[in-house]
């Protein structure tokens, strides 16, 4: 039989903790109700910490997919620890869902004491069970994307949305193209000293570019045949600058007029980039459409 100490001592990243939460809510006892309320408080605090992380800058030198994964694990455990000490929410839930009132003291004449009527807690627990199921559904929907896709999207979405307002290109289209160019952030263009260029779109240092440059070997297709070549690429100080420069390129270069004209259509956007010569890969449009439709369709 599970009890409060059993559950509160578990790691937050334990996949069985939500199932334990479901089982606890079915136990017809005040102790089970209190333990379930504490776990519910931990879930809400975890969501709050996640939102705070997403609102913080994440373009540091040491920021990468691995560090974000361990930061997420730390936040989950932190929410569990804070909830175990209590911030008041669990107590409020327990009082609201429990209609029993314990007597303050026995009357002086014990013979006159009449026990308080036993209140059936099943209706409250059933209502709480629905709440638990709803939270589990929300958590599942938030985690429906693969971890690397969710991390990539969460890291860059605010920059993509800003560029979307400037260019009219949907944010997820730009995220998909950045994912295609960088392998979901795992194959970014870096300098010889290991510093990242923050170049998410593979934009080359041509057209009178006056900023920093990174020269790296890349695969280009000549007459349909892949060849390795040394190419110079633009380097930025942040991912926000990368999105801004991409939006300017789309808006100011006449070759991409058809891309902007079809900016809201997946096929039109992807094939427009292909026809405009954005990339030499003959399968570039198909790859981009696949990412938009399958990985970022939510």
JSON list of N, CA, C and O in Angstrom, two decimals, residues 2-4 6-25 35-40 42-43 76-77 79-80 128-129 132-133 135-136 139:
[
{"chain": "A", "resi": 2, "resn": "UNK", "atom": "N", "xyz": [0.60, 2.23, -0.84]},
{"chain": "A", "resi": 2, "resn": "UNK", "atom": "CA", "xyz": [1.38, 3.45, -0.94]},
{"chain": "A", "resi": 2, "resn": "UNK", "atom": "C", "xyz": [0.99, 4.41, 0.16]},
{"chain": "A", "resi": 2, "resn": "UNK", "atom": "O", "xyz": [-0.15, 4.47, 0.59]},
{"chain": "A", "resi": 3, "resn": "UNK", "atom": "N", "xyz": [1.94, 5.20, 0.63]},
{"chain": "A", "resi": 3, "resn": "UNK", "atom": "CA", "xyz": [1.63, 6.28, 1.55]},
{"chain": "A", "resi": 3, "resn": "UNK", "atom": "C", "xyz": [2.35, 7.54, 1.12]},
{"chain": "A", "resi": 3, "resn": "UNK", "atom": "O", "xyz": [3.10, 7.54, 0.16]},
{"chain": "A", "resi": 4, "resn": "UNK", "atom": "N", "xyz": [2.13, 8.60, 1.86]},
{"chain": "A", "resi": 4, "resn": "UNK", "atom": "CA", "xyz": [2.65, 9.90, 1.44]},
{"chain": "A", "resi": 4, "resn": "UNK", "atom": "C", "xyz": [4.15, 9.92, 1.40]},
{"chain": "A", "resi": 4, "resn": "UNK", "atom": "O", "xyz": [4.75, 10.44, 0.47]},
{"chain": "A", "resi": 6, "resn": "UNK", "atom": "N", "xyz": [6.21, 7.47, 0.93]},
{"chain": "A", "resi": 6, "resn": "UNK", "atom": "CA", "xyz": [6.69, 6.65, -0.18]},
{"chain": "A", "resi": 6, "resn": "UNK", "atom": "C", "xyz": [6.75, 7.47, -1.46]},
{"chain": "A", "resi": 6, "resn": "UNK", "atom": "O", "xyz": [7.71, 7.42, -2.21]},
{"chain": "A", "resi": 7, "resn": "UNK", "atom": "N", "xyz": [5.70, 8.24, -1.72]},
{"chain": "A", "resi": 7, "resn": "UNK", "atom": "CA", "xyz": [5.58, 8.96, -2.98]},
{"chain": "A", "resi": 7, "resn": "UNK", "atom": "C", "xyz": [6.42, 10.23, -2.99]},
{"chain": "A", "resi": 7, "resn": "UNK", "atom": "O", "xyz": [7.07, 10.56, -3.97]},
{"chain": "A", "resi": 8, "resn": "UNK", "atom": "N", "xyz": [6.43, 10.97, -1.87]},
{"chain": "A", "resi": 8, "resn": "UNK", "atom": "CA", "xyz": [7.18, 12.22, -1.83]},
{"chain": "A", "resi": 8, "resn": "UNK", "atom": "C", "xyz": [8.67, 11.99, -1.88]},
{"chain": "A", "resi": 8, "resn": "UNK", "atom": "O", "xyz": [9.43, 12.88, -2.25]},
{"chain": "A", "resi": 9, "resn": "UNK", "atom": "N", "xyz": [9.13, 10.78, -1.54]},
{"chain": "A", "resi": 9, "resn": "UNK", "atom": "CA", "xyz": [10.56, 10.49, -1.58]},
{"chain": "A", "resi": 9, "resn": "UNK", "atom": "C", "xyz": [11.06, 10.06, -2.93]},
{"chain": "A", "resi": 9, "resn": "UNK", "atom": "O", "xyz": [12.25, 9.89, -3.13]},
{"chain": "A", "resi": 10, "resn": "UNK", "atom": "N", "xyz": [10.17, 9.87, -3.88]},
{"chain": "A", "resi": 10, "resn": "UNK", "atom": "CA", "xyz": [10.58, 9.42, -5.21]},
{"chain": "A", "resi": 10, "resn": "UNK", "atom": "C", "xyz": [11.15, 10.57, -6.02]},
{"chain": "A", "resi": 10, "resn": "UNK", "atom": "O", "xyz": [10.88, 11.73, -5.78]},
{"chain": "A", "resi": 11, "resn": "UNK", "atom": "N", "xyz": [11.96, 10.20, -7.03]},
{"chain": "A", "resi": 11, "resn": "UNK", "atom": "CA", "xyz": [12.44, 11.20, -7.96]},
{"chain": "A", "resi": 11, "resn": "UNK", "atom": "C", "xyz": [11.30, 11.68, -8.83]},
{"chain": "A", "resi": 11, "resn": "UNK", "atom": "O", "xyz": [10.44, 10.91, -9.23]},
{"chain": "A", "resi": 12, "resn": "UNK", "atom": "N", "xyz": [11.30, 12.96, -9.14]},
{"chain": "A", "resi": 12, "resn": "UNK", "atom": "CA", "xyz": [10.23, 13.53, -9.97]},
{"chain": "A", "resi": 12, "resn": "UNK", "atom": "C", "xyz": [10.26, 12.96, -11.37]},
{"chain": "A", "resi": 12, "resn": "UNK", "atom": "O", "xyz": [9.25, 12.92, -12.06]},
{"chain": "A", "resi": 13, "resn": "UNK", "atom": "N", "xyz": [11.46, 12.50, -11.83]},
{"chain": "A", "resi": 13, "resn": "UNK", "atom": "CA", "xyz": [11.57, 11.99, -13.18]},
{"chain": "A", "resi": 13, "resn": "UNK", "atom": "C", "xyz": [11.14, 10.54, -13.29]},
{"chain": "A", "resi": 13, "resn": "UNK", "atom": "O", "xyz": [11.18, 9.95, -14.37]},
{"chain": "A", "resi": 14, "resn": "UNK", "atom": "N", "xyz": [10.72, 9.93, -12.16]},
{"chain": "A", "resi": 14, "resn": "UNK", "atom": "CA", "xyz": [10.25, 8.56, -12.19]},
{"chain": "A", "resi": 14, "resn": "UNK", "atom": "C", "xyz": [8.95, 8.50, -12.97]},
{"chain": "A", "resi": 14, "resn": "UNK", "atom": "O", "xyz": [7.96, 9.14, -12.61]},
{"chain": "A", "resi": 15, "resn": "UNK", "atom": "N", "xyz": [8.93, 7.71, -14.04]},
{"chain": "A", "resi": 15, "resn": "UNK", "atom": "CA", "xyz": [7.75, 7.65, -14.91]},
{"chain": "A", "resi": 15, "resn": "UNK", "atom": "C", "xyz": [6.55, 7.05, -14.19]},
{"chain": "A", "resi": 15, "resn": "UNK", "atom": "O", "xyz": [5.41, 7.24, -14.61]},
{"chain": "A", "resi": 16, "resn": "UNK", "atom": "N", "xyz": [6.78, 6.31, -13.09]},
{"chain": "A", "resi": 16, "resn": "UNK", "atom": "CA", "xyz": [5.68, 5.68, -12.39]},
{"chain": "A", "resi": 16, "resn": "UNK", "atom": "C", "xyz": [5.00, 6.61, -11.39]},
{"chain": "A", "resi": 16, "resn": "UNK", "atom": "O", "xyz": [3.97, 6.25, -10.81]},
{"chain": "A", "resi": 17, "resn": "UNK", "atom": "N", "xyz": [5.57, 7.81, -11.17]},
{"chain": "A", "resi": 17, "resn": "UNK", "atom": "CA", "xyz": [5.02, 8.68, -10.13]},
{"chain": "A", "resi": 17, "resn": "UNK", "atom": "C", "xyz": [3.60, 9.12, -10.46]},
{"chain": "A", "resi": 17, "resn": "UNK", "atom": "O", "xyz": [2.76, 9.25, -9.57]},
{"chain": "A", "resi": 18, "resn": "UNK", "atom": "N", "xyz": [3.30, 9.39, -11.74]},
{"chain": "A", "resi": 18, "resn": "UNK", "atom": "CA", "xyz": [1.95, 9.80, -12.11]},
{"chain": "A", "resi": 18, "resn": "UNK", "atom": "C", "xyz": [0.96, 8.65, -11.93]},
{"chain": "A", "resi": 18, "resn": "UNK", "atom": "O", "xyz": [-0.19, 8.86, -11.54]},
{"chain": "A", "resi": 19, "resn": "UNK", "atom": "N", "xyz": [1.39, 7.43, -12.23]},
{"chain": "A", "resi": 19, "resn": "UNK", "atom": "CA", "xyz": [0.52, 6.28, -11.99]},
{"chain": "A", "resi": 19, "resn": "UNK", "atom": "C", "xyz": [0.25, 6.10, -10.50]},
{"chain": "A", "resi": 19, "resn": "UNK", "atom": "O", "xyz": [-0.86, 5.76, -10.09]},
{"chain": "A", "resi": 20, "resn": "UNK", "atom": "N", "xyz": [1.29, 6.33, -9.68]},
{"chain": "A", "resi": 20, "resn": "UNK", "atom": "CA", "xyz": [1.10, 6.26, -8.23]},
{"chain": "A", "resi": 20, "resn": "UNK", "atom": "C", "xyz": [0.12, 7.32, -7.78]},
{"chain": "A", "resi": 20, "resn": "UNK", "atom": "O", "xyz": [-0.70, 7.11, -6.88]},
{"chain": "A", "resi": 21, "resn": "UNK", "atom": "N", "xyz": [0.22, 8.51, -8.40]},
{"chain": "A", "resi": 21, "resn": "UNK", "atom": "CA", "xyz": [-0.70, 9.59, -8.08]},
{"chain": "A", "resi": 21, "resn": "UNK", "atom": "C", "xyz": [-2.14, 9.19, -8.39]},
{"chain": "A", "resi": 21, "resn": "UNK", "atom": "O", "xyz": [-3.06, 9.46, -7.62]},
{"chain": "A", "resi": 22, "resn": "UNK", "atom": "N", "xyz": [-2.34, 8.52, -9.51]},
{"chain": "A", "resi": 22, "resn": "UNK", "atom": "CA", "xyz": [-3.68, 8.05, -9.87]},
{"chain": "A", "resi": 22, "resn": "UNK", "atom": "C", "xyz": [-4.20, 7.04, -8.84]},
{"chain": "A", "resi": 22, "resn": "UNK", "atom": "O", "xyz": [-5.36, 7.10, -8.42]},
{"chain": "A", "resi": 23, "resn": "UNK", "atom": "N", "xyz": [-3.33, 6.12, -8.41]},
{"chain": "A", "resi": 23, "resn": "UNK", "atom": "CA", "xyz": [-3.75, 5.11, -7.46]},
{"chain": "A", "resi": 23, "resn": "UNK", "atom": "C", "xyz": [-4.05, 5.72, -6.09]},
{"chain": "A", "resi": 23, "resn": "UNK", "atom": "O", "xyz": [-5.00, 5.33, -5.42]},
{"chain": "A", "resi": 24, "resn": "UNK", "atom": "N", "xyz": [-3.23, 6.68, -5.67]},
{"chain": "A", "resi": 24, "resn": "UNK", "atom": "CA", "xyz": [-3.46, 7.31, -4.38]},
{"chain": "A", "resi": 24, "resn": "UNK", "atom": "C", "xyz": [-4.81, 8.00, -4.31]},
{"chain": "A", "resi": 24, "resn": "UNK", "atom": "O", "xyz": [-5.49, 7.99, -3.29]},
{"chain": "A", "resi": 25, "resn": "UNK", "atom": "N", "xyz": [-5.20, 8.62, -5.43]},
{"chain": "A", "resi": 25, "resn": "UNK", "atom": "CA", "xyz": [-6.46, 9.36, -5.43]},
{"chain": "A", "resi": 25, "resn": "UNK", "atom": "C", "xyz": [-7.66, 8.44, -5.26]},
{"chain": "A", "resi": 25, "resn": "UNK", "atom": "O", "xyz": [-8.76, 8.90, -4.97]},
{"chain": "A", "resi": 35, "resn": "UNK", "atom": "N", "xyz": [-1.68, 13.18, 0.47]},
{"chain": "A", "resi": 35, "resn": "UNK", "atom": "CA", "xyz": [-0.53, 12.83, -0.37]},
{"chain": "A", "resi": 35, "resn": "UNK", "atom": "C", "xyz": [-0.77, 13.18, -1.83]},
{"chain": "A", "resi": 35, "resn": "UNK", "atom": "O", "xyz": [0.11, 13.68, -2.53]},
{"chain": "A", "resi": 36, "resn": "UNK", "atom": "N", "xyz": [-2.00, 12.94, -2.29]},
{"chain": "A", "resi": 36, "resn": "UNK", "atom": "CA", "xyz": [-2.33, 13.25, -3.68]},
{"chain": "A", "resi": 36, "resn": "UNK", "atom": "C", "xyz": [-2.28, 14.75, -3.93]},
{"chain": "A", "resi": 36, "resn": "UNK", "atom": "O", "xyz": [-1.81, 15.21, -4.97]},
{"chain": "A", "resi": 37, "resn": "UNK", "atom": "N", "xyz": [-2.75, 15.52, -2.97]},
{"chain": "A", "resi": 37, "resn": "UNK", "atom": "CA", "xyz": [-2.73, 16.98, -3.09]},
{"chain": "A", "resi": 37, "resn": "UNK", "atom": "C", "xyz": [-1.30, 17.50, -3.20]},
{"chain": "A", "resi": 37, "resn": "UNK", "atom": "O", "xyz": [-1.01, 18.43, -3.96]},
{"chain": "A", "resi": 38, "resn": "UNK", "atom": "N", "xyz": [-0.39, 16.89, -2.44]},
{"chain": "A", "resi": 38, "resn": "UNK", "atom": "CA", "xyz": [1.01, 17.31, -2.51]},
{"chain": "A", "resi": 38, "resn": "UNK", "atom": "C", "xyz": [1.61, 17.01, -3.88]},
{"chain": "A", "resi": 38, "resn": "UNK", "atom": "O", "xyz": [2.37, 17.80, -4.44]},
{"chain": "A", "resi": 39, "resn": "UNK", "atom": "N", "xyz": [1.28, 15.85, -4.44]},
{"chain": "A", "resi": 39, "resn": "UNK", "atom": "CA", "xyz": [1.79, 15.52, -5.77]},
{"chain": "A", "resi": 39, "resn": "UNK", "atom": "C", "xyz": [1.21, 16.46, -6.82]},
{"chain": "A", "resi": 39, "resn": "UNK", "atom": "O", "xyz": [1.88, 16.86, -7.76]},
{"chain": "A", "resi": 40, "resn": "UNK", "atom": "N", "xyz": [-0.06, 16.81, -6.64]},
{"chain": "A", "resi": 40, "resn": "UNK", "atom": "CA", "xyz": [-0.69, 17.75, -7.57]},
{"chain": "A", "resi": 40, "resn": "UNK", "atom": "C", "xyz": [0.02, 19.11, -7.49]},
{"chain": "A", "resi": 40, "resn": "UNK", "atom": "O", "xyz": [0.26, 19.77, -8.51]},
{"chain": "A", "resi": 42, "resn": "UNK", "atom": "N", "xyz": [3.11, 19.58, -6.73]},
{"chain": "A", "resi": 42, "resn": "UNK", "atom": "CA", "xyz": [4.42, 19.42, -7.39]},
{"chain": "A", "resi": 42, "resn": "UNK", "atom": "C", "xyz": [4.29, 19.53, -8.91]},
{"chain": "A", "resi": 42, "resn": "UNK", "atom": "O", "xyz": [5.14, 20.13, -9.58]},
{"chain": "A", "resi": 43, "resn": "UNK", "atom": "N", "xyz": [3.21, 18.96, -9.47]},
{"chain": "A", "resi": 43, "resn": "UNK", "atom": "CA", "xyz": [3.00, 19.05, -10.92]},
{"chain": "A", "resi": 43, "resn": "UNK", "atom": "C", "xyz": [2.81, 20.50, -11.36]},
{"chain": "A", "resi": 43, "resn": "UNK", "atom": "O", "xyz": [3.39, 20.95, -12.35]},
{"chain": "A", "resi": 76, "resn": "UNK", "atom": "N", "xyz": [12.37, 19.54, -12.42]},
{"chain": "A", "resi": 76, "resn": "UNK", "atom": "CA", "xyz": [11.35, 18.58, -11.96]},
{"chain": "A", "resi": 76, "resn": "UNK", "atom": "C", "xyz": [11.61, 18.16, -10.52]},
{"chain": "A", "resi": 76, "resn": "UNK", "atom": "O", "xyz": [10.69, 18.09, -9.71]},
{"chain": "A", "resi": 77, "resn": "UNK", "atom": "N", "xyz": [12.89, 17.88, -10.20]},
{"chain": "A", "resi": 77, "resn": "UNK", "atom": "CA", "xyz": [13.21, 17.46, -8.85]},
{"chain": "A", "resi": 77, "resn": "UNK", "atom": "C", "xyz": [13.05, 18.61, -7.86]},
{"chain": "A", "resi": 77, "resn": "UNK", "atom": "O", "xyz": [12.62, 18.42, -6.72]},
{"chain": "A", "resi": 79, "resn": "UNK", "atom": "N", "xyz": [10.86, 21.06, -8.11]},
{"chain": "A", "resi": 79, "resn": "UNK", "atom": "CA", "xyz": [9.43, 21.21, -7.84]},
{"chain": "A", "resi": 79, "resn": "UNK", "atom": "C", "xyz": [8.94, 20.16, -6.85]},
{"chain": "A", "resi": 79, "resn": "UNK", "atom": "O", "xyz": [8.10, 20.44, -6.00]},
{"chain": "A", "resi": 80, "resn": "UNK", "atom": "N", "xyz": [9.49, 18.94, -6.97]},
{"chain": "A", "resi": 80, "resn": "UNK", "atom": "CA", "xyz": [9.12, 17.87, -6.03]},
{"chain": "A", "resi": 80, "resn": "UNK", "atom": "C", "xyz": [9.56, 18.21, -4.62]},
{"chain": "A", "resi": 80, "resn": "UNK", "atom": "O", "xyz": [8.82, 18.03, -3.65]},
{"chain": "A", "resi": 128, "resn": "UNK", "atom": "N", "xyz": [-11.47, 14.63, -7.53]},
{"chain": "A", "resi": 128, "resn": "UNK", "atom": "CA", "xyz": [-10.03, 14.84, -7.59]},
{"chain": "A", "resi": 128, "resn": "UNK", "atom": "C", "xyz": [-9.39, 13.94, -8.64]},
{"chain": "A", "resi": 128, "resn": "UNK", "atom": "O", "xyz": [-8.44, 14.33, -9.32]},
{"chain": "A", "resi": 129, "resn": "UNK", "atom": "N", "xyz": [-9.91, 12.73, -8.77]},
{"chain": "A", "resi": 129, "resn": "UNK", "atom": "CA", "xyz": [-9.40, 11.82, -9.79]},
{"chain": "A", "resi": 129, "resn": "UNK", "atom": "C", "xyz": [-9.52, 12.42, -11.18]},
{"chain": "A", "resi": 129, "resn": "UNK", "atom": "O", "xyz": [-8.62, 12.32, -12.01]},
{"chain": "A", "resi": 132, "resn": "UNK", "atom": "N", "xyz": [-6.78, 14.93, -11.57]},
{"chain": "A", "resi": 132, "resn": "UNK", "atom": "CA", "xyz": [-5.50, 14.25, -11.82]},
{"chain": "A", "resi": 132, "resn": "UNK", "atom": "C", "xyz": [-5.41, 13.80, -13.27]},
{"chain": "A", "resi": 132, "resn": "UNK", "atom": "O", "xyz": [-4.40, 13.99, -13.94]},
{"chain": "A", "resi": 133, "resn": "UNK", "atom": "N", "xyz": [-6.50, 13.19, -13.76]},
{"chain": "A", "resi": 133, "resn": "UNK", "atom": "CA", "xyz": [-6.50, 12.72, -15.14]},
{"chain": "A", "resi": 133, "resn": "UNK", "atom": "C", "xyz": [-6.33, 13.88, -16.12]},
{"chain": "A", "resi": 133, "resn": "UNK", "atom": "O", "xyz": [-5.65, 13.75, -17.14]},
{"chain": "A", "resi": 135, "resn": "UNK", "atom": "N", "xyz": [-4.73, 16.72, -15.53]},
{"chain": "A", "resi": 135, "resn": "UNK", "atom": "CA", "xyz": [-3.32, 17.15, -15.47]},
{"chain": "A", "resi": 135, "resn": "UNK", "atom": "C", "xyz": [-2.44, 16.19, -16.24]},
{"chain": "A", "resi": 135, "resn": "UNK", "atom": "O", "xyz": [-1.53, 16.60, -16.96]},
{"chain": "A", "resi": 136, "resn": "UNK", "atom": "N", "xyz": [-2.71, 14.90, -16.09]},
{"chain": "A", "resi": 136, "resn": "UNK", "atom": "CA", "xyz": [-1.92, 13.91, -16.83]},
{"chain": "A", "resi": 136, "resn": "UNK", "atom": "C", "xyz": [-2.10, 14.09, -18.33]},
{"chain": "A", "resi": 136, "resn": "UNK", "atom": "O", "xyz": [-1.15, 13.94, -19.11]},
{"chain": "A", "resi": 139, "resn": "UNK", "atom": "N", "xyz": [-0.03, 17.11, -19.35]},
{"chain": "A", "resi": 139, "resn": "UNK", "atom": "CA", "xyz": [1.39, 16.76, -19.36]},
{"chain": "A", "resi": 139, "resn": "UNK", "atom": "C", "xyz": [1.73, 15.93, -20.58]},
{"chain": "A", "resi": 139, "resn": "UNK", "atom": "O", "xyz": [2.77, 16.11, -21.21]}
]
